[in-house]
Short mmCIF file of N, CA and C in Angstrom, two decimals:
data_model
loop_
_atom_site.label_atom_id
_atom_site.label_comp_id
_atom_site.label_asym_id
_atom_site.label_seq_id
_atom_site.Cartn_x
_atom_site.Cartn_y
_atom_site.Cartn_z
N UNK Y 1 0.85 -1.18 0.00
CA UNK Y 1 0.00 0.00 0.00
C UNK Y 1 0.88 1.23 0.00
N UNK Y 2 0.60 2.24 0.67
CA UNK Y 2 1.30 3.52 0.62
C UNK Y 2 2.79 3.40 0.95
N UNK Y 3 3.14 2.48 1.82
CA UNK Y 3 4.54 2.34 2.24
C UNK Y 3 5.44 1.92 1.09
N UNK Y 4 4.87 1.29 0.08
CA UNK Y 4 5.66 0.84 -1.07
C UNK Y 4 6.29 2.03 -1.79
N UNK Y 5 5.62 3.18 -1.78
CA UNK Y 5 6.11 4.35 -2.48
C UNK Y 5 7.07 5.20 -1.67
N UNK Y 6 7.35 4.80 -0.45
CA UNK Y 6 8.27 5.56 0.38
C UNK Y 6 7.54 6.50 1.33
N UNK Y 7 8.33 7.14 2.15
CA UNK Y 7 7.80 8.03 3.17
C UNK Y 7 8.22 9.45 2.82
N UNK Y 8 7.23 10.34 2.72
CA UNK Y 8 7.53 11.73 2.45
C UNK Y 8 6.83 12.60 3.48
N UNK Y 9 6.95 13.92 3.33
CA UNK Y 9 6.39 14.84 4.32
C UNK Y 9 4.87 14.69 4.43
N UNK Y 10 4.19 14.48 3.32
CA UNK Y 10 2.73 14.33 3.36
C UNK Y 10 2.35 13.07 4.14
N UNK Y 11 3.09 12.00 3.93
CA UNK Y 11 2.83 10.76 4.66
C UNK Y 11 2.99 10.98 6.15
N UNK Y 12 4.10 11.63 6.54
CA UNK Y 12 4.37 11.87 7.96
C UNK Y 12 3.28 12.76 8.56
N UNK Y 13 2.86 13.79 7.85
CA UNK Y 13 1.81 14.67 8.37
C UNK Y 13 0.52 13.90 8.58
N UNK Y 14 0.14 13.10 7.59
CA UNK Y 14 -1.09 12.30 7.71
C UNK Y 14 -0.97 11.31 8.87
N UNK Y 15 0.19 10.68 8.99
CA UNK Y 15 0.42 9.73 10.07
C UNK Y 15 0.31 10.40 11.43
N UNK Y 16 0.95 11.54 11.59
CA UNK Y 16 0.93 12.21 12.88
C UNK Y 16 -0.47 12.71 13.23
N UNK Y 17 -1.24 13.15 12.24
CA UNK Y 17 -2.62 13.54 12.50
C UNK Y 17 -3.43 12.34 12.97
N UNK Y 18 -3.23 11.18 12.34
CA UNK Y 18 -3.92 9.96 12.76
C UNK Y 18 -3.52 9.58 14.18
N UNK Y 19 -2.22 9.60 14.44
CA UNK Y 19 -1.73 9.22 15.77
C UNK Y 19 -2.27 10.16 16.85
N UNK Y 20 -2.27 11.47 16.56
CA UNK Y 20 -2.79 12.43 17.55
C UNK Y 20 -4.28 12.25 17.80
N UNK Y 21 -5.00 11.77 16.80
CA UNK Y 21 -6.43 11.52 16.97
C UNK Y 21 -6.70 10.25 17.77
N UNK Y 22 -5.82 9.26 17.67
CA UNK Y 22 -6.09 7.94 18.26
C UNK Y 22 -5.31 7.68 19.54
N UNK Y 23 -4.00 7.91 19.53
CA UNK Y 23 -3.17 7.42 20.63
C UNK Y 23 -3.39 8.11 21.98
N UNK Y 24 -3.60 9.42 22.05
CA UNK Y 24 -3.91 9.98 23.37
C UNK Y 24 -5.23 9.42 23.94
N UNK Y 25 -6.21 9.23 23.08
CA UNK Y 25 -7.48 8.64 23.54
C UNK Y 25 -7.26 7.20 24.00
N UNK Y 26 -6.43 6.47 23.28
CA UNK Y 26 -6.14 5.10 23.68
C UNK Y 26 -5.42 5.06 25.02
N UNK Y 27 -4.46 5.94 25.22
CA UNK Y 27 -3.75 5.99 26.50
C UNK Y 27 -4.72 6.32 27.63
N UNK Y 28 -5.62 7.27 27.39
CA UNK Y 28 -6.63 7.64 28.39
C UNK Y 28 -7.50 6.44 28.75
N UNK Y 29 -8.00 5.75 27.73
CA UNK Y 29 -8.86 4.58 27.98
C UNK Y 29 -8.10 3.46 28.67
N UNK Y 30 -6.86 3.25 28.27
CA UNK Y 30 -6.05 2.20 28.91
C UNK Y 30 -5.88 2.50 30.40
N UNK Y 31 -5.59 3.74 30.72
CA UNK Y 31 -5.42 4.13 32.13
C UNK Y 31 -6.72 4.00 32.89
N UNK Y 32 -7.81 4.32 32.25
CA UNK Y 32 -9.12 4.30 32.91
C UNK Y 32 -9.67 2.89 33.07
N UNK Y 33 -9.47 2.03 32.08
CA UNK Y 33 -10.17 0.75 32.03
C UNK Y 33 -9.32 -0.49 32.32
N UNK Y 34 -8.04 -0.41 32.04
CA UNK Y 34 -7.21 -1.62 32.09
C UNK Y 34 -7.17 -2.21 33.49
N UNK Y 35 -7.24 -3.52 33.54
CA UNK Y 35 -7.04 -4.26 34.78
C UNK Y 35 -5.54 -4.33 35.07
N UNK Y 36 -5.21 -4.73 36.27
CA UNK Y 36 -3.81 -4.78 36.69
C UNK Y 36 -2.91 -5.54 35.72
N UNK Y 37 -3.30 -6.71 35.21
CA UNK Y 37 -2.39 -7.42 34.29
C UNK Y 37 -2.08 -6.61 33.02
N UNK Y 38 -3.07 -5.90 32.48
CA UNK Y 38 -2.84 -5.10 31.28
C UNK Y 38 -1.94 -3.91 31.60
N UNK Y 39 -2.11 -3.31 32.77
CA UNK Y 39 -1.24 -2.19 33.17
C UNK Y 39 0.20 -2.68 33.35
N UNK Y 40 0.34 -3.83 33.97
CA UNK Y 40 1.67 -4.41 34.15
C UNK Y 40 2.30 -4.75 32.80
N UNK Y 41 1.48 -5.19 31.86
CA UNK Y 41 1.97 -5.50 30.52
C UNK Y 41 2.52 -4.25 29.84
N UNK Y 42 1.83 -3.13 29.96
CA UNK Y 42 2.32 -1.88 29.37
C UNK Y 42 3.66 -1.51 30.00
N UNK Y 43 3.79 -1.65 31.30
CA UNK Y 43 5.07 -1.35 31.96
C UNK Y 43 6.16 -2.31 31.48
N UNK Y 44 5.82 -3.58 31.31
CA UNK Y 44 6.80 -4.56 30.84
C UNK Y 44 7.23 -4.25 29.40
N UNK Y 45 6.29 -3.81 28.59
CA UNK Y 45 6.62 -3.44 27.22
C UNK Y 45 7.56 -2.22 27.20
N UNK Y 46 7.32 -1.28 28.09
CA UNK Y 46 8.25 -0.15 28.21
C UNK Y 46 9.64 -0.65 28.64
N UNK Y 47 9.69 -1.54 29.62
CA UNK Y 47 10.98 -2.06 30.09
C UNK Y 47 11.73 -2.75 28.96
N UNK Y 48 11.02 -3.44 28.10
CA UNK Y 48 11.66 -4.09 26.95
C UNK Y 48 12.23 -3.04 25.99
N UNK Y 49 11.52 -1.94 25.81
CA UNK Y 49 12.04 -0.84 24.98
C UNK Y 49 13.34 -0.30 25.57
N UNK Y 50 13.34 -0.09 26.88
CA UNK Y 50 14.53 0.44 27.55
C UNK Y 50 15.71 -0.51 27.39
N UNK Y 51 15.45 -1.81 27.52
CA UNK Y 51 16.53 -2.80 27.32
C UNK Y 51 17.04 -2.75 25.89
N UNK Y 52 16.12 -2.71 24.94
CA UNK Y 52 16.51 -2.70 23.52
C UNK Y 52 17.30 -1.44 23.17
N UNK Y 53 17.01 -0.34 23.84
CA UNK Y 53 17.71 0.91 23.57
C UNK Y 53 19.18 0.84 23.95
N UNK Y 54 19.51 -0.06 24.85
CA UNK Y 54 20.90 -0.18 25.30
C UNK Y 54 21.75 -1.08 24.42
N UNK Y 55 21.12 -1.79 23.50
CA UNK Y 55 21.85 -2.72 22.65
C UNK Y 55 22.47 -1.95 21.48
N UNK Y 56 23.77 -2.02 21.38
CA UNK Y 56 24.48 -1.34 20.30
C UNK Y 56 24.08 -1.94 18.95
N UNK Y 57 23.92 -1.09 17.98
CA UNK Y 57 23.72 -1.50 16.59
C UNK Y 57 22.56 -2.47 16.38
N UNK Y 58 21.52 -2.36 17.18
CA UNK Y 58 20.35 -3.21 16.95
C UNK Y 58 19.09 -2.35 17.00
N UNK Y 59 19.01 -1.44 16.06
CA UNK Y 59 17.87 -0.56 15.97
C UNK Y 59 16.59 -1.34 15.73
N UNK Y 60 16.69 -2.46 15.02
CA UNK Y 60 15.50 -3.27 14.70
C UNK Y 60 14.83 -3.77 15.97
N UNK Y 61 15.62 -4.17 16.96
CA UNK Y 61 15.03 -4.66 18.22
C UNK Y 61 14.28 -3.54 18.92
N UNK Y 62 14.83 -2.33 18.88
CA UNK Y 62 14.14 -1.20 19.49
C UNK Y 62 12.85 -0.89 18.75
N UNK Y 63 12.90 -0.88 17.44
CA UNK Y 63 11.69 -0.59 16.65
C UNK Y 63 10.60 -1.60 16.98
N UNK Y 64 10.96 -2.88 17.04
CA UNK Y 64 9.97 -3.91 17.36
C UNK Y 64 9.40 -3.72 18.76
N UNK Y 65 10.25 -3.36 19.72
CA UNK Y 65 9.77 -3.12 21.08
C UNK Y 65 8.87 -1.89 21.14
N UNK Y 66 9.20 -0.87 20.39
CA UNK Y 66 8.38 0.34 20.32
C UNK Y 66 7.02 0.03 19.71
N UNK Y 67 7.01 -0.74 18.63
CA UNK Y 67 5.75 -1.15 18.01
C UNK Y 67 4.89 -1.93 19.00
N UNK Y 68 5.51 -2.86 19.72
CA UNK Y 68 4.78 -3.66 20.70
C UNK Y 68 4.21 -2.79 21.81
N UNK Y 69 4.95 -1.77 22.23
CA UNK Y 69 4.48 -0.86 23.26
C UNK Y 69 3.20 -0.14 22.81
N UNK Y 70 3.25 0.43 21.62
CA UNK Y 70 2.08 1.17 21.13
C UNK Y 70 0.90 0.24 20.88
N UNK Y 71 1.15 -0.96 20.35
CA UNK Y 71 0.07 -1.93 20.17
C UNK Y 71 -0.48 -2.38 21.52
N UNK Y 72 0.40 -2.51 22.51
CA UNK Y 72 -0.04 -2.92 23.84
C UNK Y 72 -0.97 -1.91 24.47
N UNK Y 73 -0.75 -0.62 24.20
CA UNK Y 73 -1.65 0.41 24.72
C UNK Y 73 -3.01 0.29 24.06
N UNK Y 74 -3.02 0.09 22.74
CA UNK Y 74 -4.30 -0.09 22.05
C UNK Y 74 -5.05 -1.30 22.62
N UNK Y 75 -4.34 -2.37 22.87
CA UNK Y 75 -4.95 -3.57 23.43
C UNK Y 75 -5.47 -3.33 24.85
N UNK Y 76 -4.71 -2.58 25.63
CA UNK Y 76 -5.09 -2.32 27.03
C UNK Y 76 -6.36 -1.49 27.16
N UNK Y 77 -6.79 -0.84 26.08
CA UNK Y 77 -8.04 -0.08 26.14
C UNK Y 77 -9.23 -0.98 26.39
N UNK Y 78 -9.14 -2.24 25.95
CA UNK Y 78 -10.28 -3.14 26.04
C UNK Y 78 -11.36 -2.82 25.02
N UNK Y 79 -11.10 -1.88 24.15
CA UNK Y 79 -12.06 -1.48 23.13
C UNK Y 79 -11.77 -2.26 21.85
N UNK Y 80 -12.73 -3.02 21.39
CA UNK Y 80 -12.50 -3.90 20.24
C UNK Y 80 -12.05 -3.14 18.99
N UNK Y 81 -12.48 -1.91 18.84
CA UNK Y 81 -12.10 -1.16 17.64
C UNK Y 81 -10.67 -0.62 17.75
N UNK Y 82 -10.29 -0.18 18.93
CA UNK Y 82 -8.89 0.23 19.12
C UNK Y 82 -7.98 -0.98 18.93
N UNK Y 83 -8.37 -2.12 19.50
CA UNK Y 83 -7.57 -3.33 19.36
C UNK Y 83 -7.41 -3.70 17.88
N UNK Y 84 -8.49 -3.57 17.11
CA UNK Y 84 -8.43 -3.93 15.68
C UNK Y 84 -7.56 -2.97 14.89
N UNK Y 85 -7.30 -1.78 15.41
CA UNK Y 85 -6.42 -0.82 14.73
C UNK Y 85 -4.94 -1.15 14.90
N UNK Y 86 -4.61 -1.98 15.87
CA UNK Y 86 -3.20 -2.25 16.18
C UNK Y 86 -2.39 -2.70 14.96
N UNK Y 87 -2.86 -3.66 14.15
CA UNK Y 87 -2.05 -4.07 13.00
C UNK Y 87 -1.84 -2.95 11.98
N UNK Y 88 -2.87 -2.16 11.72
CA UNK Y 88 -2.74 -1.04 10.79
C UNK Y 88 -1.76 -0.01 11.32
N UNK Y 89 -1.96 0.39 12.57
CA UNK Y 89 -1.07 1.39 13.18
C UNK Y 89 0.36 0.87 13.18
N UNK Y 90 0.55 -0.39 13.53
CA UNK Y 90 1.91 -0.96 13.57
C UNK Y 90 2.58 -0.92 12.20
N UNK Y 91 1.83 -1.20 11.15
CA UNK Y 91 2.45 -1.23 9.83
C UNK Y 91 2.92 0.15 9.40
N UNK Y 92 2.15 1.18 9.67
CA UNK Y 92 2.59 2.52 9.27
C UNK Y 92 3.63 3.08 10.24
N UNK Y 93 3.52 2.70 11.51
CA UNK Y 93 4.53 3.16 12.47
C UNK Y 93 5.90 2.58 12.16
N UNK Y 94 5.93 1.36 11.67
CA UNK Y 94 7.21 0.72 11.39
C UNK Y 94 8.02 1.57 10.41
N UNK Y 95 7.38 2.08 9.39
CA UNK Y 95 8.09 2.93 8.43
C UNK Y 95 8.53 4.23 9.08
N UNK Y 96 7.67 4.82 9.88
CA UNK Y 96 8.02 6.10 10.49
C UNK Y 96 9.09 5.93 11.56
N UNK Y 97 9.04 4.83 12.32
CA UNK Y 97 10.05 4.61 13.36
C UNK Y 97 11.43 4.43 12.75
N UNK Y 98 11.49 3.90 11.55
CA UNK Y 98 12.78 3.74 10.90
C UNK Y 98 13.43 5.11 10.70
N UNK Y 99 12.61 6.13 10.49
CA UNK Y 99 13.14 7.49 10.33
C UNK Y 99 13.43 8.15 11.67
N UNK Y 100 12.55 7.93 12.66
CA UNK Y 100 12.68 8.66 13.92
C UNK Y 100 13.67 8.01 14.89
N UNK Y 101 14.13 6.82 14.59
CA UNK Y 101 15.10 6.16 15.46
C UNK Y 101 16.43 6.00 14.71
N UNK Y 102 16.85 7.09 14.08
CA UNK Y 102 18.04 7.03 13.24
C UNK Y 102 19.33 6.83 14.02
N UNK Y 103 19.33 7.15 15.30
CA UNK Y 103 20.55 6.95 16.09
C UNK Y 103 20.18 6.70 17.55
N UNK Y 104 21.18 6.28 18.30
CA UNK Y 104 20.94 5.95 19.71
C UNK Y 104 20.50 7.17 20.51
N UNK Y 105 20.98 8.35 20.14
CA UNK Y 105 20.58 9.55 20.87
C UNK Y 105 19.08 9.79 20.71
N UNK Y 106 18.56 9.63 19.50
CA UNK Y 106 17.12 9.80 19.27
C UNK Y 106 16.32 8.76 20.04
N UNK Y 107 16.84 7.55 20.07
CA UNK Y 107 16.17 6.48 20.81
C UNK Y 107 16.14 6.83 22.30
N UNK Y 108 17.27 7.20 22.83
CA UNK Y 108 17.32 7.53 24.27
C UNK Y 108 16.45 8.73 24.61
N UNK Y 109 16.35 9.69 23.71
CA UNK Y 109 15.50 10.86 23.96
C UNK Y 109 14.03 10.49 24.04
N UNK Y 110 13.64 9.44 23.36
CA UNK Y 110 12.23 9.04 23.37
C UNK Y 110 11.84 8.25 24.61
N UNK Y 111 12.80 7.67 25.29
CA UNK Y 111 12.48 6.80 26.43
C UNK Y 111 11.72 7.51 27.55
N UNK Y 112 12.12 8.71 27.98
CA UNK Y 112 11.36 9.36 29.06
C UNK Y 112 9.90 9.61 28.69
N UNK Y 113 9.65 9.92 27.41
CA UNK Y 113 8.27 10.12 26.97
C UNK Y 113 7.45 8.83 27.08
N UNK Y 114 8.05 7.75 26.63
CA UNK Y 114 7.37 6.46 26.72
C UNK Y 114 7.14 6.06 28.18
N UNK Y 115 8.16 6.30 29.01
CA UNK Y 115 8.04 5.97 30.43
C UNK Y 115 6.90 6.76 31.07
N UNK Y 116 6.78 8.03 30.73
CA UNK Y 116 5.70 8.85 31.29
C UNK Y 116 4.33 8.31 30.92
N UNK Y 117 4.19 7.87 29.68
CA UNK Y 117 2.92 7.27 29.24
C UNK Y 117 2.65 5.99 30.02
N UNK Y 118 3.65 5.11 30.07
CA UNK Y 118 3.48 3.82 30.76
C UNK Y 118 3.16 4.00 32.23
N UNK Y 119 3.87 4.91 32.89
CA UNK Y 119 3.64 5.12 34.32
C UNK Y 119 2.26 5.71 34.59
N UNK Y 120 1.80 6.61 33.74
CA UNK Y 120 0.46 7.18 33.92
C UNK Y 120 -0.60 6.10 33.75
N UNK Y 121 -0.42 5.23 32.77
CA UNK Y 121 -1.37 4.13 32.59
C UNK Y 121 -1.33 3.21 33.81
N UNK Y 122 -0.14 2.89 34.27
CA UNK Y 122 0.00 2.00 35.43
C UNK Y 122 -0.66 2.59 36.68
N UNK Y 123 -0.60 3.90 36.84
CA UNK Y 123 -1.22 4.58 37.99
C UNK Y 123 -2.74 4.74 37.83
N UNK Y 124 -3.23 4.54 36.62
CA UNK Y 124 -4.64 4.79 36.36
C UNK Y 124 -4.94 6.27 36.19
N UNK Y 125 -3.95 7.03 35.83
CA UNK Y 125 -4.07 8.47 35.63
C UNK Y 125 -4.45 8.73 34.17
N UNK Y 126 -5.74 8.72 33.89
CA UNK Y 126 -6.22 8.83 32.51
C UNK Y 126 -5.81 10.14 31.85
N UNK Y 127 -6.04 11.25 32.53
CA UNK Y 127 -5.67 12.55 31.95
C UNK Y 127 -4.16 12.65 31.77
N UNK Y 128 -3.41 12.17 32.73
CA UNK Y 128 -1.95 12.19 32.63
C UNK Y 128 -1.44 11.33 31.48
N UNK Y 129 -2.08 10.18 31.26
CA UNK Y 129 -1.68 9.30 30.16
C UNK Y 129 -1.94 9.97 28.82
N UNK Y 130 -3.10 10.59 28.68
CA UNK Y 130 -3.43 11.28 27.43
C UNK Y 130 -2.46 12.43 27.19
N UNK Y 131 -2.17 13.19 28.25
CA UNK Y 131 -1.24 14.32 28.11
C UNK Y 131 0.15 13.84 27.77
N UNK Y 132 0.61 12.79 28.44
CA UNK Y 132 1.96 12.27 28.17
C UNK Y 132 2.06 11.76 26.73
N UNK Y 133 1.01 11.11 26.24
CA UNK Y 133 1.03 10.61 24.87
C UNK Y 133 1.03 11.78 23.88
N UNK Y 134 0.24 12.80 24.16
CA UNK Y 134 0.23 13.98 23.28
C UNK Y 134 1.60 14.63 23.23
N UNK Y 135 2.25 14.75 24.38
CA UNK Y 135 3.59 15.33 24.42
C UNK Y 135 4.60 14.47 23.67
N UNK Y 136 4.47 13.16 23.83
CA UNK Y 136 5.36 12.24 23.10
C UNK Y 136 5.20 12.42 21.59
N UNK Y 137 3.97 12.50 21.13
CA UNK Y 137 3.72 12.63 19.70
C UNK Y 137 4.17 13.99 19.17
N UNK Y 138 4.05 15.02 19.99
CA UNK Y 138 4.54 16.35 19.59
C UNK Y 138 6.05 16.31 19.42
N UNK Y 139 6.73 15.65 20.33
CA UNK Y 139 8.19 15.52 20.22
C UNK Y 139 8.58 14.69 19.00
N UNK Y 140 7.80 13.65 18.73
CA UNK Y 140 8.07 12.84 17.53
C UNK Y 140 7.90 13.68 16.27
N UNK Y 141 6.87 14.51 16.23
CA UNK Y 141 6.66 15.40 15.08
C UNK Y 141 7.85 16.34 14.92
N UNK Y 142 8.36 16.83 16.03
CA UNK Y 142 9.53 17.72 15.98
C UNK Y 142 10.74 17.00 15.38
N UNK Y 143 10.92 15.73 15.73
CA UNK Y 143 12.03 14.95 15.17
C UNK Y 143 11.90 14.81 13.67
N UNK Y 144 10.69 14.56 13.19
CA UNK Y 144 10.48 14.44 11.75
C UNK Y 144 10.80 15.75 11.05
N UNK Y 145 10.36 16.85 11.63
CA UNK Y 145 10.63 18.16 11.04
C UNK Y 145 12.14 18.41 10.99
N UNK Y 146 12.85 18.04 12.05
CA UNK Y 146 14.30 18.23 12.07
C UNK Y 146 14.98 17.38 11.01
N UNK Y 147 14.35 16.24 10.68
CA UNK Y 147 14.89 15.36 9.65
C UNK Y 147 14.50 15.82 8.24
N UNK Y 148 13.76 16.91 8.17
CA UNK Y 148 13.37 17.44 6.87
C UNK Y 148 12.09 16.86 6.32
N UNK Y 149 11.32 16.22 7.17
CA UNK Y 149 10.04 15.63 6.72
C UNK Y 149 8.86 16.38 7.28
#
């Protein structure tokens, strides 16, 4: 589909608009509705991202962990429609993460944002989770702009 033609500024803009419409709401619902095992799963997915970030020259492991984290939040909502979006979101995020995780510094810079989202969900802080996700996505948009996209 669209990924076959490459990633350009229009693709990134459309992607970020989609993410801003869906992911803060998903984080809010996950924090509000998730049972303890789902909250623990989100924290475990964040921990896997942090571990992957420390591995030299293995950006692919970090990208996969990041994808799993975002899919885990969609799943933690308990909403069948958010859950069904996970494969679509993951496929487009994979292309964008390849651009936004160009080096270890970019990866490390994203970890505190992800941690804030995970911790807010774990605490059941719905508004905090939505805000943390919005801030994370704003920072991601800034990275794309810095990369010329």
